[in-house]
Coordinates of C-alpha atoms in Angstrom, one line a residue:
Chain A
X1 CA 18.5 -10.7 -11.0
X2 CA 20.3 -7.5 -10.4
X3 CA 21.0 -6.6 -14.0
X4 CA 18.6 -4.2 -15.6
X5 CA 17.4 -4.6 -19.1
X6 CA 15.7 -1.2 -19.3
X7 CA 18.7 0.4 -21.1
X8 CA 19.0 -2.6 -23.5
X9 CA 15.4 -2.2 -24.6
X10 CA 15.8 1.5 -25.2
X11 CA 19.1 1.1 -27.2
X12 CA 17.7 0.5 -30.7
X13 CA 15.4 3.5 -30.5
X14 CA 16.5 6.8 -32.0
X15 CA 16.8 9.8 -29.7
X16 CA 13.7 11.6 -31.0
X17 CA 11.5 8.5 -30.6
X18 CA 12.7 7.9 -27.1
X19 CA 12.2 11.4 -25.9
X20 CA 8.8 11.7 -27.6
X21 CA 7.6 8.5 -25.9
X22 CA 9.0 9.7 -22.6
X23 CA 7.2 13.1 -23.0
X24 CA 3.9 11.5 -23.8
X25 CA 4.2 9.1 -21.0
X26 CA 5.0 11.9 -18.6
X27 CA 2.1 14.0 -19.9
X28 CA -0.3 11.1 -19.5
X29 CA 0.9 10.5 -15.9
X30 CA 0.5 14.1 -14.9
X31 CA -2.9 14.3 -16.6
X32 CA -4.1 11.3 -14.5
X33 CA -2.6 12.8 -11.3
X34 CA -4.5 16.0 -12.0
X35 CA -7.7 14.0 -12.6
X36 CA -7.2 12.2 -9.3
X37 CA -7.0 15.5 -7.5
X38 CA -10.2 16.7 -9.2
X39 CA -11.9 13.5 -8.2
X40 CA -10.7 13.9 -4.6
X41 CA -12.2 17.4 -4.5
X42 CA -15.5 16.2 -5.9
X43 CA -15.5 13.4 -3.4
X44 CA -14.9 16.0 -0.6
X45 CA -17.9 18.0 -1.6
X46 CA -19.9 14.8 -1.8
X47 CA -20.9 15.1 -5.4
X48 CA -23.8 12.8 -6.5
X49 CA -21.8 11.5 -9.5
X50 CA -19.2 10.0 -7.1
X51 CA -21.8 8.2 -5.0
X52 CA -23.5 6.8 -8.1
X53 CA -20.2 5.6 -9.5
X54 CA -19.3 4.0 -6.2
X55 CA -22.7 2.2 -6.0
X56 CA -22.4 0.9 -9.5
X57 CA -18.9 -0.6 -9.0
X58 CA -19.9 -2.1 -5.7
X59 CA -22.9 -3.8 -7.4
X60 CA -20.5 -5.3 -10.0
X61 CA -17.9 -6.4 -7.6
X62 CA -20.1 -7.9 -4.9
X63 CA -20.8 -11.3 -6.6
X64 CA -17.1 -11.9 -7.2
X65 CA -16.2 -11.0 -3.7
X66 CA -19.0 -13.2 -2.4
X67 CA -17.4 -16.2 -4.1
X68 CA -13.8 -15.4 -3.2
X69 CA -14.6 -14.5 0.4
X70 CA -16.4 -17.8 1.3
X71 CA -13.3 -20.0 1.6
X72 CA -11.5 -17.2 3.4
X73 CA -14.2 -16.9 6.0
X74 CA -14.4 -20.7 6.5
X75 CA -10.6 -20.8 7.0
X76 CA -10.8 -18.0 9.5
X77 CA -13.6 -19.8 11.3
X78 CA -11.6 -23.0 11.3
X79 CA -8.5 -21.3 12.7
X80 CA -10.6 -19.6 15.4
X81 CA -12.3 -22.8 16.4
X82 CA -8.9 -24.6 16.6
X83 CA -7.4 -21.8 18.7
X84 CA -10.5 -21.9 21.0
X85 CA -10.2 -25.7 21.4
X86 CA -6.5 -25.4 22.3
X87 CA -6.8 -22.5 24.8
X88 CA -10.2 -23.0 26.3
X89 CA -10.2 -26.6 27.5
X90 CA -9.7 -25.5 31.1
X91 CA -12.5 -22.9 30.7
X92 CA -15.2 -25.6 30.5
X93 CA -15.9 -25.9 34.2
X94 CA -16.0 -22.2 34.6
X95 CA -18.4 -21.8 31.7
X96 CA -20.7 -24.6 33.0
X97 CA -20.9 -22.7 36.3
X98 CA -21.6 -19.4 34.5
X99 CA -24.3 -21.0 32.4
X100 CA -26.1 -22.1 35.6
X101 CA -26.0 -18.6 36.9
X102 CA -27.2 -17.2 33.5
X103 CA -30.2 -19.7 33.5
X104 CA -31.2 -18.1 36.9
X105 CA -30.9 -14.7 35.3
X106 CA -33.0 -15.8 32.3
X107 CA -35.8 -16.9 34.6
X108 CA -35.6 -13.6 36.5
X109 CA -35.6 -11.6 33.2
X110 CA -38.7 -13.4 32.1
X111 CA -40.5 -12.6 35.4
X112 CA -39.5 -8.9 35.0
X113 CA -40.7 -8.9 31.4
X114 CA -44.1 -10.2 32.5
X115 CA -44.3 -7.5 35.2
X116 CA -43.2 -4.8 32.8
X117 CA -45.9 -5.8 30.3
X118 CA -48.5 -5.7 33.0
X119 CA -47.4 -2.2 34.0
X120 CA -47.4 -1.1 30.3
X121 CA -51.0 -2.2 30.1
X122 CA -52.0 -0.4 33.3
X123 CA -50.5 2.9 32.0
X124 CA -51.8 2.2 28.5
X125 CA -48.3 2.8 26.9
X126 CA -48.2 3.0 23.2
X127 CA -46.7 -0.1 21.7
X128 CA -44.0 0.5 19.1
X129 CA -44.2 -1.6 15.9
X130 CA -41.7 -4.5 15.8
X131 CA -38.3 -3.8 14.2
X132 CA -37.6 -5.8 11.0
X133 CA -34.1 -6.7 9.9
X134 CA -32.2 -8.5 7.2
X135 CA -29.0 -10.4 7.7
X136 CA -26.1 -10.4 5.3
X137 CA -22.5 -11.6 5.0
X138 CA -19.4 -9.4 5.0
X139 CA -17.9 -9.9 1.6
X140 CA -15.2 -7.2 1.6
X141 CA -13.3 -5.0 4.1
X142 CA -12.5 -1.5 3.3
X143 CA -9.3 -0.2 4.9
X144 CA -7.2 2.8 4.4
X145 CA -5.6 5.7 6.2
X146 CA -9.1 7.0 7.1
X147 CA -11.6 4.4 6.4
X148 CA -13.0 1.5 8.4
X149 CA -15.9 0.0 6.5
X150 CA -17.2 -3.3 5.3
X151 CA -19.3 -4.3 2.2
X152 CA -22.4 -6.3 3.1
X153 CA -24.2 -8.5 0.5
X154 CA -27.6 -6.9 1.3
X155 CA -28.9 -3.8 -0.5
X156 CA -31.9 -1.8 -1.5
X157 CA -33.5 -4.9 -3.0
X158 CA -33.5 -6.3 0.6
X159 CA -35.0 -3.2 2.1
X160 CA -31.7 -1.6 3.2
X161 CA -31.5 2.2 3.3
X162 CA -28.8 4.7 4.1
X163 CA -28.6 5.4 7.9
X164 CA -29.9 2.1 9.1
X165 CA -28.1 0.7 12.1
X166 CA -26.1 -2.5 11.7
X167 CA -25.5 -5.0 14.5
X168 CA -23.7 -8.3 15.1
X169 CA -24.5 -10.8 17.7
X170 CA -22.3 -8.8 20.1
X171 CA -23.7 -5.4 19.6
X172 CA -23.8 -2.3 17.4
X173 CA -21.2 -2.4 14.6
X174 CA -22.0 0.8 12.6
X175 CA -24.5 2.1 10.1
X176 CA -25.2 1.9 6.4
X177 CA -23.7 4.9 4.5
X178 CA -24.1 3.8 0.9
X179 CA -26.7 1.3 -0.1
X180 CA -26.6 -0.1 -3.7
X181 CA -29.2 -2.5 -5.1
X182 CA -27.5 -5.7 -3.9
X183 CA -24.8 -4.5 -1.6
X184 CA -24.2 -1.8 1.1
X185 CA -21.2 -0.1 2.6
X186 CA -21.3 -0.1 6.4
X187 CA -19.3 2.6 8.2
X188 CA -17.9 1.0 11.3
X189 CA -17.9 2.7 14.8
X190 CA -14.1 2.9 14.6
X191 CA -14.1 5.0 11.5
X192 CA -12.9 8.6 11.7
X193 CA -16.3 9.9 10.5
X194 CA -18.4 7.9 12.9
X195 CA -20.3 9.9 15.6
X196 CA -22.8 8.1 17.7
X197 CA -24.9 9.6 20.6
X198 CA -24.5 7.2 23.6
X199 CA -25.4 6.8 27.2
X200 CA -23.0 5.4 29.8
X201 CA -23.7 3.2 32.7
X202 CA -26.7 3.2 35.1
X203 CA -26.3 7.0 35.5
X204 CA -27.1 7.4 31.8
X205 CA -24.4 9.9 31.3
X206 CA -24.7 11.3 27.8
X207 CA -21.8 11.5 25.4
X208 CA -20.8 11.2 21.8
X209 CA -18.8 8.1 20.7
X210 CA -16.3 9.3 18.1
X211 CA -14.2 6.9 16.0
X212 CA -10.5 7.8 15.4
X213 CA -9.5 4.8 13.2
X214 CA -8.1 3.0 16.3
X215 CA -9.6 -0.2 17.7
X216 CA -11.3 1.6 20.6
X217 CA -13.4 4.8 19.8
X218 CA -13.3 7.8 22.1
X219 CA -16.0 9.3 24.3
X220 CA -16.4 13.1 23.7
X221 CA -18.8 15.8 24.7
X222 CA -19.4 14.1 28.1
X223 CA -21.9 15.9 30.3
X224 CA -20.3 18.2 32.8
X225 CA -19.6 16.8 36.2
X226 CA -20.4 13.3 35.1
X227 CA -18.8 10.4 36.9
X228 CA -17.6 7.7 34.6
X229 CA -16.4 4.4 36.0
X230 CA -14.0 2.0 34.2
X231 CA -15.9 -1.0 32.8
X232 CA -19.4 0.7 32.7
X233 CA -21.6 -0.3 29.8
X234 CA -22.0 2.0 26.8
X235 CA -25.2 1.9 24.7
X236 CA -27.0 4.0 22.1
X237 CA -29.0 6.9 23.6
X238 CA -31.3 7.3 20.6
X239 CA -30.8 11.0 20.6
X240 CA -31.3 12.6 17.2
X241 CA -33.6 9.8 16.2
X242 CA -31.2 8.0 13.8
X243 CA -30.6 5.0 16.0
X244 CA -32.8 3.1 18.4
X245 CA -32.1 3.5 22.1
X246 CA -30.4 0.7 24.0
X247 CA -28.2 -1.0 21.4
X248 CA -25.1 -2.5 23.2
X249 CA -21.8 -1.0 22.1
X250 CA -19.1 -1.8 24.6
X251 CA -17.5 -1.0 28.0
X252 CA -15.7 2.1 29.2
X253 CA -11.9 1.9 29.2
X254 CA -10.2 4.8 30.9
X255 CA -7.0 5.6 29.1
X256 CA -4.2 8.1 29.6
X257 CA -5.8 11.0 27.8
X258 CA -9.3 10.0 26.8
X259 CA -12.2 7.9 27.9
X260 CA -12.3 5.1 25.3
X261 CA -14.8 2.2 24.7
X262 CA -13.7 -1.4 24.3
X263 CA -16.2 -2.6 21.7
X264 CA -18.1 -5.8 22.2
X265 CA -17.9 -6.6 18.5
X266 CA -14.4 -7.0 17.0
X267 CA -14.3 -4.9 13.9
X268 CA -11.6 -7.1 12.4
X269 CA -13.7 -10.3 12.7
X270 CA -17.1 -9.5 11.3
X271 CA -18.8 -12.2 9.4
X272 CA -22.6 -11.9 9.5
X273 CA -24.3 -8.7 10.3
X274 CA -28.0 -7.6 10.6
X275 CA -29.4 -4.4 9.3
X276 CA -32.2 -3.1 11.5
X277 CA -35.1 -1.4 9.6
X278 CA -35.3 1.6 11.9
X279 CA -37.5 4.0 10.0
X280 CA -37.6 7.5 11.4
X281 CA -38.0 11.0 9.9
X282 CA -34.2 11.3 10.3
X283 CA -33.7 8.3 8.0
X284 CA -35.9 9.9 5.4
X285 CA -33.6 13.0 5.5
X286 CA -30.5 10.8 5.2
X287 CA -31.9 8.7 2.4
X288 CA -34.8 10.5 0.6
X289 CA -34.7 8.2 -2.4
X290 CA -35.1 5.1 -0.3
X291 CA -38.4 6.1 1.2
X292 CA -40.3 4.8 -1.8
X293 CA -38.4 1.5 -2.1
X294 CA -40.1 -1.6 -0.8
X295 CA -38.1 -4.4 0.7
X296 CA -38.3 -7.6 -1.4
X297 CA -37.7 -9.9 1.5
X298 CA -37.7 -9.1 5.1
X299 CA -36.4 -10.9 8.2
X300 CA -34.6 -13.4 6.1
X301 CA -30.9 -14.1 6.1
X302 CA -29.2 -13.3 2.8
X303 CA -26.5 -15.7 3.7
X304 CA -27.1 -19.3 4.8
X305 CA -25.2 -22.1 6.3
X306 CA -24.5 -20.6 9.7
X307 CA -26.4 -19.3 12.7
X308 CA -27.0 -15.7 12.0
X309 CA -26.8 -13.0 14.7
X310 CA -30.0 -12.3 16.5
X311 CA -30.5 -8.6 16.7
X312 CA -32.4 -9.1 19.9
X313 CA -29.1 -10.0 21.5
X314 CA -27.8 -6.6 20.8
X315 CA -30.6 -4.9 22.8
X316 CA -29.7 -4.6 26.4
X317 CA -31.5 -1.6 27.8
X318 CA -34.3 -1.7 25.2
X319 CA -37.5 -3.4 26.1
X320 CA -39.4 -6.0 24.1
X321 CA -42.8 -5.2 22.9
X322 CA -44.1 -8.8 23.1
X323 CA -43.4 -12.2 24.5
X324 CA -42.6 -13.9 21.3
X325 CA -39.1 -15.3 21.0
X326 CA -38.9 -14.5 17.3
X327 CA -36.2 -11.9 16.6
X328 CA -38.4 -10.4 14.0
X329 CA -40.8 -9.2 16.6
X330 CA -38.2 -7.4 18.6
X331 CA -39.4 -3.9 19.3
X332 CA -37.5 -1.0 20.8
X333 CA -38.9 1.7 23.0
Chain B
X1 CA 1.5 -15.3 -27.4
X2 CA 4.2 -15.4 -24.7
X3 CA 4.8 -11.7 -25.2
X4 CA 1.2 -10.9 -24.7
X5 CA 1.0 -13.1 -21.6
X6 CA 4.1 -11.5 -20.1
X7 CA 2.9 -8.0 -20.8
X8 CA -0.5 -8.5 -19.2
X9 CA 0.8 -10.4 -16.2
X10 CA 1.7 -7.3 -14.2
X11 CA -1.8 -6.0 -14.6
X12 CA -3.4 -9.2 -13.6
X13 CA -1.2 -9.7 -10.6
X14 CA -2.0 -6.2 -9.4
X15 CA -5.8 -6.8 -9.8
X16 CA -5.4 -10.1 -7.9
X17 CA -3.5 -8.4 -5.1
X18 CA -6.0 -5.6 -4.9
X19 CA -8.8 -8.1 -4.6
X20 CA -7.0 -10.1 -1.8
X21 CA -6.4 -6.8 0.0
X22 CA -10.1 -6.2 0.3
X23 CA -11.1 -9.7 1.4
X24 CA -12.3 -10.0 5.0
X25 CA -8.9 -11.4 6.2
X26 CA -9.3 -10.0 9.7
X27 CA -5.9 -8.3 9.7
X28 CA -4.9 -6.2 12.7
X29 CA -5.2 -2.4 12.6
X30 CA -1.5 -1.8 12.2
X31 CA -1.3 -4.0 9.1
X32 CA -3.7 -2.1 6.8
X33 CA -1.0 -0.3 4.9
X34 CA 1.1 -3.3 4.0
X35 CA -0.8 -4.6 1.0
X36 CA -1.4 -1.2 -0.6
X37 CA 2.4 -0.6 -0.2
X38 CA 3.2 -3.9 -1.8
X39 CA 1.0 -2.9 -4.8
X40 CA 2.9 0.5 -4.8
X41 CA 6.2 -1.4 -4.8
X42 CA 5.2 -3.6 -7.7
X43 CA 4.0 -0.6 -9.7
X44 CA 7.3 1.1 -9.0
X45 CA 9.3 -1.9 -10.0
X46 CA 7.4 -2.7 -13.1
X47 CA 7.3 0.9 -14.2
X48 CA 11.1 0.9 -13.8
X49 CA 11.7 -2.3 -15.7
X50 CA 8.9 -2.6 -18.3
X51 CA 6.9 0.6 -18.4
X52 CA 5.0 -0.5 -21.5
X53 CA 3.2 -3.2 -19.6
X54 CA 1.9 -0.8 -17.0
X55 CA 0.4 2.3 -18.6
X56 CA -0.7 5.3 -16.5
X57 CA -4.4 4.8 -17.4
X58 CA -4.2 1.3 -15.9
X59 CA -2.6 2.5 -12.7
X60 CA -5.3 5.2 -12.5
X61 CA -8.1 2.6 -13.0
X62 CA -6.6 0.3 -10.4
X63 CA -6.5 3.1 -7.9
X64 CA -10.2 4.0 -8.6
X65 CA -11.1 0.4 -8.0
X66 CA -9.3 0.4 -4.7
X67 CA -11.2 3.6 -3.7
X68 CA -14.5 2.2 -4.6
X69 CA -13.9 -1.1 -2.8
X70 CA -12.6 0.6 0.3
X71 CA -15.4 3.1 0.3
X72 CA -12.8 5.8 0.7
X73 CA -12.6 9.2 -1.1
X74 CA -12.4 8.7 -4.9
X75 CA -9.0 9.8 -6.2
X76 CA -6.9 8.9 -3.2
X77 CA -5.4 5.6 -4.2
X78 CA -4.9 6.7 -7.9
X79 CA -2.9 9.6 -6.6
X80 CA -0.8 7.2 -4.4
X81 CA -0.2 4.7 -7.1
X82 CA 0.6 7.3 -9.8
X83 CA 3.1 8.9 -7.4
X84 CA 4.9 5.5 -7.2
X85 CA 4.9 5.4 -11.0
X86 CA 6.1 9.0 -11.3
X87 CA 9.2 8.3 -9.1
X88 CA 10.0 5.2 -11.2
X89 CA 9.7 7.2 -14.4
X90 CA 11.9 9.9 -13.0
X91 CA 14.5 7.4 -11.9
X92 CA 14.4 5.6 -15.2
X93 CA 15.5 8.8 -17.0
X94 CA 19.0 8.3 -15.4
X95 CA 21.4 6.5 -17.7
X96 CA 22.4 3.9 -15.1
X97 CA 21.5 0.3 -14.8
X98 CA 18.9 -0.5 -12.2
X99 CA 20.0 -3.6 -10.3
X100 CA 18.6 -4.7 -7.0
X101 CA 20.4 -2.3 -4.8
X102 CA 19.7 0.8 -6.9
X103 CA 16.1 -0.2 -7.2
X104 CA 15.9 -0.8 -3.4
X105 CA 17.4 2.6 -2.8
X106 CA 14.9 4.1 -5.2
X107 CA 12.1 2.3 -3.5
X108 CA 13.1 3.6 -0.1
X109 CA 12.8 7.1 -1.5
X110 CA 9.5 6.2 -3.2
X111 CA 8.1 4.7 0.0
X112 CA 9.1 7.7 2.1
X113 CA 7.6 10.2 -0.4
X114 CA 4.4 8.3 -1.0
X115 CA 3.8 7.7 2.7
X116 CA 4.2 11.4 3.4
X117 CA 1.9 12.2 0.5
X118 CA -0.6 9.6 1.7
X119 CA -0.6 11.0 5.2
X120 CA -0.7 14.7 4.2
X121 CA -3.5 14.0 1.6
X122 CA -5.6 12.2 4.2
X123 CA -4.9 14.9 6.8
X124 CA -5.9 17.7 4.4
X125 CA -9.0 15.8 3.2
X126 CA -10.4 15.5 6.7
X127 CA -8.7 18.4 8.3
X128 CA -7.7 16.0 11.1
X129 CA -4.3 14.6 12.0
X130 CA -4.4 11.0 10.8
X131 CA -2.6 8.3 12.8
X132 CA 0.8 8.0 11.0
X133 CA 2.0 4.9 12.8
X134 CA 0.3 2.2 10.7
X135 CA 1.5 3.9 7.5
X136 CA 5.1 4.1 8.7
X137 CA 5.0 0.4 10.0
X138 CA 3.5 -0.7 6.6
X139 CA 6.1 1.2 4.6
X140 CA 9.0 -0.1 6.8
X141 CA 7.9 -3.7 6.5
X142 CA 7.5 -3.5 2.7
X143 CA 10.9 -1.7 2.4
X144 CA 12.5 -4.5 4.3
X145 CA 11.0 -7.2 2.0
X146 CA 11.5 -5.3 -1.2
X147 CA 14.1 -7.8 -2.6
X148 CA 11.2 -10.3 -2.7
X149 CA 9.0 -7.9 -4.7
X150 CA 12.0 -7.2 -7.0
X151 CA 12.6 -10.9 -7.5
X152 CA 8.9 -11.6 -8.1
X153 CA 8.6 -8.9 -10.7
X154 CA 12.0 -9.8 -12.2
X155 CA 11.0 -13.4 -13.0
X156 CA 8.8 -12.2 -15.8
X157 CA 11.1 -9.4 -16.8
X158 CA 13.8 -11.1 -18.8
X159 CA 11.6 -12.8 -21.4
X160 CA 9.3 -9.9 -21.8
X161 CA 12.1 -7.4 -22.1
X162 CA 13.9 -9.5 -24.7
X163 CA 10.7 -9.9 -26.6
X164 CA 10.2 -6.2 -26.5
X165 CA 13.7 -5.6 -27.8
X166 CA 12.9 -8.0 -30.7
X167 CA 9.7 -6.2 -31.5
X168 CA 11.3 -2.8 -31.5
X169 CA 14.1 -4.1 -33.8
X170 CA 11.4 -5.5 -36.1
X171 CA 9.5 -2.2 -36.1
X172 CA 12.7 -0.3 -37.0

């Protein structure tokens, strides 16, 4: 095992041939290293060629990843279910009690919804059109020193555009940054480049949620004199017009140095995600080429075989525009 | 036939590992650098033992694929992998046999250099101090298990190397 054969292989070669080969090898290596640095620079200035290249490769790789990731996801789900069974047997009584309480809340929420709609009619509030969505499966995870993203098997053919918000059943996960024809890259909230305008708690304190590649993003640019309490809800503020207002994100976690947010959705365990078709002038600026594309299929899950997340579950402070229980008719004010 | 199989096996193994690294495995945050470092370790070992089976253009393409799949800046992983290969080529110039312990020592140096390169490139790229802990943890774990990598890459070494010797003799 420990004996090297490198010298043995080189032995029959003459000195000139060996040094010539070594020189050409070294030249090739440095040429490619130089090319890498050039590409890094192009990538930094966000050159179009880089984005097109990335989209093309993602399109080619997605079908393969879809096939390979299926058994992995099933295994993960099985392990999770097994762990839940082992640890949560004693939780059953508590959950039953909680369910009873939630049923009461559900009834109360319905009553409030009816009252809200009647008030909306009285003041003749303008109704927003319902928010469409498409659900896809995570086929690949992108991780590196500065990247937290996932590849979703839904793309422009499904109506996805750059800048659209992406939610799981638990809450906001991130937004689309690069949409190909059949796949899209989703930048997660934990990514270093992620900046989301948010509101905190019932006081609606405004701040910016900034990812730092850690599991809990930081709250920055908090309004002066704002009082933030540990455990308060954090949701999107809708400022800037790129995201709808009221998407659930997480809870405030006051740390040593910073205010952080414990996310409702675990970035390491994402399976099915919904892309919300939130069309605003801001989206047209973020993705001018997507304005003309028409979604081939709307409000249909790309993946099947499992209950897909209902985007309506992610909306906490948002209001519904109608009474229908269909998720497709969910509107945001 | 066997020679061909052995000479393409490093490439296929690396592509396979790269694909596994991008599957939604649900790994914790601190573990993201382990698999790229394992790939770096394999590139280093194969470049040291059988450089003909792992040309620079292949390492470059592998890195590009990693960049595209991770949605990171294009050129980052090629630079990292090529740096691993550069150290291996530099070490291979020395007229000493590379057994396990020498290779391990070389890999410690490679891992330190490439981790530093990786962190500084990322920090320069974003003008923001990147969290170094996951990188150091990943590099330390892979350094600790390097004998396994050496053994895995060594299993295909003997037959391919002897075949290469035969081929070279025939050429001469």
